[in-house]
Each structure stands twice: as structure tokens, then as C-alpha cells.
Short mmCIF file of N, CA, C and O in Angstrom, two decimals:
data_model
loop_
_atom_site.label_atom_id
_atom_site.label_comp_id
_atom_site.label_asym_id
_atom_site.label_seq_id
_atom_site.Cartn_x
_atom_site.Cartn_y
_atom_site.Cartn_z
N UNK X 1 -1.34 -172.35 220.22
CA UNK X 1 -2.44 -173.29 220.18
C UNK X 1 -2.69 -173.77 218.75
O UNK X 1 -2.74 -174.98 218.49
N UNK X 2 -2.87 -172.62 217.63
CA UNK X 2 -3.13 -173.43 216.37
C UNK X 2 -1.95 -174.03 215.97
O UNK X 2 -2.12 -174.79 215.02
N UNK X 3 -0.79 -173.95 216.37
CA UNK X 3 0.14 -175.21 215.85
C UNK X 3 0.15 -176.69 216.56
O UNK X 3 0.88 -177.63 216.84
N UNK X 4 -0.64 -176.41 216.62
CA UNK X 4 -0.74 -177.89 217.37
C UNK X 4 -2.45 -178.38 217.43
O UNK X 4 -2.74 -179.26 218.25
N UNK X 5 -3.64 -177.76 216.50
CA UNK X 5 -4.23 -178.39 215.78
C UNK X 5 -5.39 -177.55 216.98
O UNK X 5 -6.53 -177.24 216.63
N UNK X 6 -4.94 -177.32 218.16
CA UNK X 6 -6.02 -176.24 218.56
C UNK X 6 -6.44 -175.12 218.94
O UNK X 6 -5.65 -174.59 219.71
N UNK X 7 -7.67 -174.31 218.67
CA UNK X 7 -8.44 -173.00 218.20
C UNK X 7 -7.76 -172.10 219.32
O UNK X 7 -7.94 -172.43 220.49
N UNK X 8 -7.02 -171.05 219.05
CA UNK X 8 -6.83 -169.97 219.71
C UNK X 8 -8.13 -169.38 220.60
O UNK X 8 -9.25 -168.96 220.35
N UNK X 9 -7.08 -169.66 222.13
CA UNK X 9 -8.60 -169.38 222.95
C UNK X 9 -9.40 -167.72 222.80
O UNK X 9 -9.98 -167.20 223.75
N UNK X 10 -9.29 -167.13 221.60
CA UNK X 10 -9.65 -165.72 221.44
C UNK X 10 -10.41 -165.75 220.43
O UNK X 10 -11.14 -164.79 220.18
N UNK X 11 -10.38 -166.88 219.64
CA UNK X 11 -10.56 -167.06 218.16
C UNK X 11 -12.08 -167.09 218.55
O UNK X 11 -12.59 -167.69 219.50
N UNK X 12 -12.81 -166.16 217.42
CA UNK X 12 -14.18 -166.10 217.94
C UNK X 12 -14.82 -167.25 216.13
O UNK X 12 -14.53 -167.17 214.94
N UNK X 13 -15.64 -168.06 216.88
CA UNK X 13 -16.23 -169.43 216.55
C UNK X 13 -17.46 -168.46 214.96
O UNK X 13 -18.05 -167.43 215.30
N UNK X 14 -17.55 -168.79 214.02
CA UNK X 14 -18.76 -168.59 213.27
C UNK X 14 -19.18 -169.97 212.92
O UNK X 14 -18.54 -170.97 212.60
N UNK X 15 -20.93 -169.66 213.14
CA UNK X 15 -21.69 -171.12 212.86
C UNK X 15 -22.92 -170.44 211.81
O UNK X 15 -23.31 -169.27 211.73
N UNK X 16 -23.36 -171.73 211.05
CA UNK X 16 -24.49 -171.27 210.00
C UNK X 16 -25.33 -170.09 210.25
O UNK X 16 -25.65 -169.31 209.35
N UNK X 17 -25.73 -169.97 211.68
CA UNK X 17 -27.14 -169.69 211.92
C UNK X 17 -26.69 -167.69 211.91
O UNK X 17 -27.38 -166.70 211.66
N UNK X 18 -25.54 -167.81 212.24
CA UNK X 18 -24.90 -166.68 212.42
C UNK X 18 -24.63 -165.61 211.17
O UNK X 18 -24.79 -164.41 210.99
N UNK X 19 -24.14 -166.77 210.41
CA UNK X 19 -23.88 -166.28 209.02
C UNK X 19 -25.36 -166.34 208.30
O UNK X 19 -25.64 -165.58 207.38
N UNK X 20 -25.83 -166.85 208.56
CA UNK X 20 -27.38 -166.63 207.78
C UNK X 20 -28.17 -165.57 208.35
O UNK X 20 -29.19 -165.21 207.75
N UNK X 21 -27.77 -164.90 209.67
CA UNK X 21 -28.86 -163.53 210.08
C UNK X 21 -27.51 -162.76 209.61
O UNK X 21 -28.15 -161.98 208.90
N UNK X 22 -26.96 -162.59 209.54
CA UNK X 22 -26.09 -161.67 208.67
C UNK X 22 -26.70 -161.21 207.56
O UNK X 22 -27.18 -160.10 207.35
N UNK X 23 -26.62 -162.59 206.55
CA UNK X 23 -27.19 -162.29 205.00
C UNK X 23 -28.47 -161.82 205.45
O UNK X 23 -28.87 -160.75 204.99
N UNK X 24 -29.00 -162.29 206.06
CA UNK X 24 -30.82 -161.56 206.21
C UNK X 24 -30.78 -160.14 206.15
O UNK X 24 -31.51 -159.46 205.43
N UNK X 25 -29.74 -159.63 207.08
CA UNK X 25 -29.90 -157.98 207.41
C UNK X 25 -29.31 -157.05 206.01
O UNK X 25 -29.66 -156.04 205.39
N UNK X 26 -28.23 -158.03 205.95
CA UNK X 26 -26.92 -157.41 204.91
C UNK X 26 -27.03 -158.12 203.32
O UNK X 26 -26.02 -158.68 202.90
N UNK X 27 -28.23 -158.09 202.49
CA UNK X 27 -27.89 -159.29 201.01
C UNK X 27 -27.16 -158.66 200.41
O UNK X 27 -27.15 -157.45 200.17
N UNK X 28 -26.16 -159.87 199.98
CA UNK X 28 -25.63 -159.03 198.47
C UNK X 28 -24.08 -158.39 198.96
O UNK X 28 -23.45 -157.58 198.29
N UNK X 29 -23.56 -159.09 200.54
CA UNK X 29 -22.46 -158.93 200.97
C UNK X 29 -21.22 -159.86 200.55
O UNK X 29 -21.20 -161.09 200.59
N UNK X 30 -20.08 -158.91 200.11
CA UNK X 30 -19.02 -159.86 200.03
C UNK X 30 -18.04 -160.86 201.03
O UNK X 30 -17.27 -160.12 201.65
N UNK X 31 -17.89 -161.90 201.29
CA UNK X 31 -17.02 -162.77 202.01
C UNK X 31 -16.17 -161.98 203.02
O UNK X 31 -16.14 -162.18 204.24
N UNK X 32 -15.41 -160.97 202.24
CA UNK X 32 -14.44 -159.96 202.78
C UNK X 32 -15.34 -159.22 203.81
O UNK X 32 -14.76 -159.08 204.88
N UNK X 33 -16.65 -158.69 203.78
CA UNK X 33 -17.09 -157.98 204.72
C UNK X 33 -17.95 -158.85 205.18
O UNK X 33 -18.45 -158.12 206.04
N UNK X 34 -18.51 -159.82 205.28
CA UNK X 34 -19.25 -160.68 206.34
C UNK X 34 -17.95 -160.63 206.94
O UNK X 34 -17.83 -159.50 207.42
N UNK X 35 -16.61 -161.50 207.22
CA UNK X 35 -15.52 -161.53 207.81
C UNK X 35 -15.26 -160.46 208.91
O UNK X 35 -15.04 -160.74 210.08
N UNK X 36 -15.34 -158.85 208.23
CA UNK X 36 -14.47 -158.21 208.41
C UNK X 36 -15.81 -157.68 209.76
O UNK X 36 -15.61 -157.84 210.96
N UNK X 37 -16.84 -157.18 209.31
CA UNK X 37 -18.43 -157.58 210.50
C UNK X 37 -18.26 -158.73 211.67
O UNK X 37 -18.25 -158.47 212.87
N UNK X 38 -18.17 -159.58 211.32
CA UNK X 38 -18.29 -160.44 212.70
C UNK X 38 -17.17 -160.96 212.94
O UNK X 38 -17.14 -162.08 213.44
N UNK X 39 -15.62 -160.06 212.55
CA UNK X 39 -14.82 -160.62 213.48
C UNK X 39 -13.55 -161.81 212.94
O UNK X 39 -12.37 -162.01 213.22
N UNK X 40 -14.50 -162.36 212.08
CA UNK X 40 -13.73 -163.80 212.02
C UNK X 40 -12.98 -163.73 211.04
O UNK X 40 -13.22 -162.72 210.37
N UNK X 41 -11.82 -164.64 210.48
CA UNK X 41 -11.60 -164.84 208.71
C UNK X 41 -11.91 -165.60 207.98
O UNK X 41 -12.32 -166.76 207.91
N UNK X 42 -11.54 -164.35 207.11
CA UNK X 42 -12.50 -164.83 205.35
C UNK X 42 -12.07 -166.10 205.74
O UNK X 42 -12.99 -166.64 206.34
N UNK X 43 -11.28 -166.67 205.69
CA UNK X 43 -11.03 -168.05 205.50
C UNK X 43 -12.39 -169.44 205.88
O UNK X 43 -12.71 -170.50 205.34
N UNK X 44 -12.80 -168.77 206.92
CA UNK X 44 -13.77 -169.13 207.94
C UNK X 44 -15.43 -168.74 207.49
O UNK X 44 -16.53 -169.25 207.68
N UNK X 45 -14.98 -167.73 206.90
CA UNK X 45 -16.22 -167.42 205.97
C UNK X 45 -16.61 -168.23 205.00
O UNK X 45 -17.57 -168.99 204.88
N UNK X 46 -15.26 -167.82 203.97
CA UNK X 46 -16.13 -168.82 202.43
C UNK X 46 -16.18 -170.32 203.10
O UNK X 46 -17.11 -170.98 202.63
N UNK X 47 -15.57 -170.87 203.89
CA UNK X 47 -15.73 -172.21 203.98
C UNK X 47 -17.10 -172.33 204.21
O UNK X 47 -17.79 -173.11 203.56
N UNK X 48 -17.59 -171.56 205.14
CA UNK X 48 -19.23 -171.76 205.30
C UNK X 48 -20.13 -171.65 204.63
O UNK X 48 -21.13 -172.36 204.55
N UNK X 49 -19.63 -170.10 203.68
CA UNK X 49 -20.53 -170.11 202.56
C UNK X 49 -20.28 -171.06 201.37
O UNK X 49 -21.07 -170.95 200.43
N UNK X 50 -19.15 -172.12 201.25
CA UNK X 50 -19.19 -172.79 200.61
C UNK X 50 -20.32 -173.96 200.88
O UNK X 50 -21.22 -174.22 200.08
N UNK X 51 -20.10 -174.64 202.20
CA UNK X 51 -20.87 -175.71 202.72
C UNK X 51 -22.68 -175.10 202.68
O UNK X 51 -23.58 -175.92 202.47
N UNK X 52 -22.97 -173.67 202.91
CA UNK X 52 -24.08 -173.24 202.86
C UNK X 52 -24.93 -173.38 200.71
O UNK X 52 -25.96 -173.62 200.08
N UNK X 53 -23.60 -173.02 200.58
CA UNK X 53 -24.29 -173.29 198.90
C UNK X 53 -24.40 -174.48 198.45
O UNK X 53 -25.19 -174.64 197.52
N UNK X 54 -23.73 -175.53 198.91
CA UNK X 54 -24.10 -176.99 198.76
C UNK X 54 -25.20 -176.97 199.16
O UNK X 54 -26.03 -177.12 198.26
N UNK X 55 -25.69 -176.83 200.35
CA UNK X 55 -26.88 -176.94 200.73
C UNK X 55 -28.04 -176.16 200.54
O UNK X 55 -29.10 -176.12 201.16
N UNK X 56 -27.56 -175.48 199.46
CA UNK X 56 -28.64 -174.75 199.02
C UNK X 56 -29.52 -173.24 199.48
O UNK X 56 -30.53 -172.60 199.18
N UNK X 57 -28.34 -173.22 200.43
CA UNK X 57 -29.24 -172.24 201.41
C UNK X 57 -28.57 -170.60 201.11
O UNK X 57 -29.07 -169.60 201.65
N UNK X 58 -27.52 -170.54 200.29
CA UNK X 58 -27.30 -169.55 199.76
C UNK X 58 -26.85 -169.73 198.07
O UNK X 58 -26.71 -170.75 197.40
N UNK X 59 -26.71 -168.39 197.72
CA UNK X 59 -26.45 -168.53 196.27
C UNK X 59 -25.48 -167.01 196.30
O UNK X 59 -25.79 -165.88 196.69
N UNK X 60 -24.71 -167.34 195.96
CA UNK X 60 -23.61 -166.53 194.96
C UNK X 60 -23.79 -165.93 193.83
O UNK X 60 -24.00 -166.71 192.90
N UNK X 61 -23.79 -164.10 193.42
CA UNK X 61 -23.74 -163.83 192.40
C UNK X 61 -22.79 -162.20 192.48
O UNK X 61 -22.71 -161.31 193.33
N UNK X 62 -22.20 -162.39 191.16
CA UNK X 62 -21.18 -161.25 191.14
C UNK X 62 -19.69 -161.21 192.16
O UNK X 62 -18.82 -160.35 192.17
N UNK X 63 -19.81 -162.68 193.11
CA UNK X 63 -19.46 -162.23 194.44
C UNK X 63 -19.85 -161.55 195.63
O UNK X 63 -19.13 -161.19 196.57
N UNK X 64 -21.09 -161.42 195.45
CA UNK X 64 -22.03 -161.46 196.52
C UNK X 64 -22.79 -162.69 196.87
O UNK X 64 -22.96 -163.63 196.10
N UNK X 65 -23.19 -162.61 198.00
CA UNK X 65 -23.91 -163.44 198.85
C UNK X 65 -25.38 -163.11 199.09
O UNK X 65 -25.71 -161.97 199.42
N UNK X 66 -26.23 -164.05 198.94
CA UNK X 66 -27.63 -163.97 199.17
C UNK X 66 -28.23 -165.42 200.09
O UNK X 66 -27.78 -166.54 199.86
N UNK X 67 -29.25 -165.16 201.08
CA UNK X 67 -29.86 -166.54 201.03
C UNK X 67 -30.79 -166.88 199.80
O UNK X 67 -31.14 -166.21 198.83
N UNK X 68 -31.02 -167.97 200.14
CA UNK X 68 -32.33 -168.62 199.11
C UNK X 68 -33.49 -168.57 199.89
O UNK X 68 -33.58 -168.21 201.07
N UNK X 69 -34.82 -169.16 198.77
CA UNK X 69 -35.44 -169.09 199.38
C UNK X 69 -35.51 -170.41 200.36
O UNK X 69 -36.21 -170.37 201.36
N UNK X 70 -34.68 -171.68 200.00
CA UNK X 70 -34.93 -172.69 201.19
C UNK X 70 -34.16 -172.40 202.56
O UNK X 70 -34.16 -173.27 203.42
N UNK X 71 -33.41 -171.01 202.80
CA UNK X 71 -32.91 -170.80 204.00
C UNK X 71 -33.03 -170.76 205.24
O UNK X 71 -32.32 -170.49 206.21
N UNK X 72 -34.43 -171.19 204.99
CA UNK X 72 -35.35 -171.11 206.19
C UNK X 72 -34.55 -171.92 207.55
O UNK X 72 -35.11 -171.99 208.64
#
């Protein structure tokens, strides 16, 4: 399926809201273990936490992960 552009029907999906009650429970987690917790890959991770720090809703330090306070 992914050679041909679609999602392995096993491949389990991460969305913002998911990755943001994560950081709620867990601050201060690395990419590698949000990933390695719900399943998915890093790959799939930082992309989110990339798009999440554009938007302000997390912040990066040391290589950890935190929300902000606009995470609401």
C-alpha cells in the first residue's frame, strides 16, 4: 500500500489533539518516546510537533517537548 502513495491499512493515524493530551500527561517528552507510546513513527511525530510549534502550541527545549500556554 505505501508504495503506491497509500496508508498501510494497520498504520495507526496520529492527529494534534492526540499528541497534545500526551504532552499534558507526559511534559518534557522526547519525539522518540511520544512515538514509541502511541504506536506511531517518529517520523509522524516530529512532523506534528513541527506543524504544532509553528503554531505555537508547543515549544521545544533540550529536545523535549512541552505545550504552551496557547495550547488550549
Amino acid at each position: 500500500a505505501a508504495l503506491h502513495g497509500r496508508r498501510s491499512p494497520n498504520a495507526k493515524v496520529l492527529n494534534r489533539e492526540q499528541l497534545k493530551s500526551y504532552l499534558a500527561e507526559s511534559p518534557g517528552s522526547r519525539s522518540i518516546d511520544i512515538a514509541d507510546a502511541l504506536g506511531v513513527p517518529a517520523t509522524n511525530v516530529r512532523t506534528l510537533l513541527g506543524a504544532l510549534k509553528k503554531a505555537e502550541q508547543v515549544t521545544n527545549k533540550d529536545q523535549r517537548w512541552y505545550l504552551t500556554e496557547h495550547a488550549g
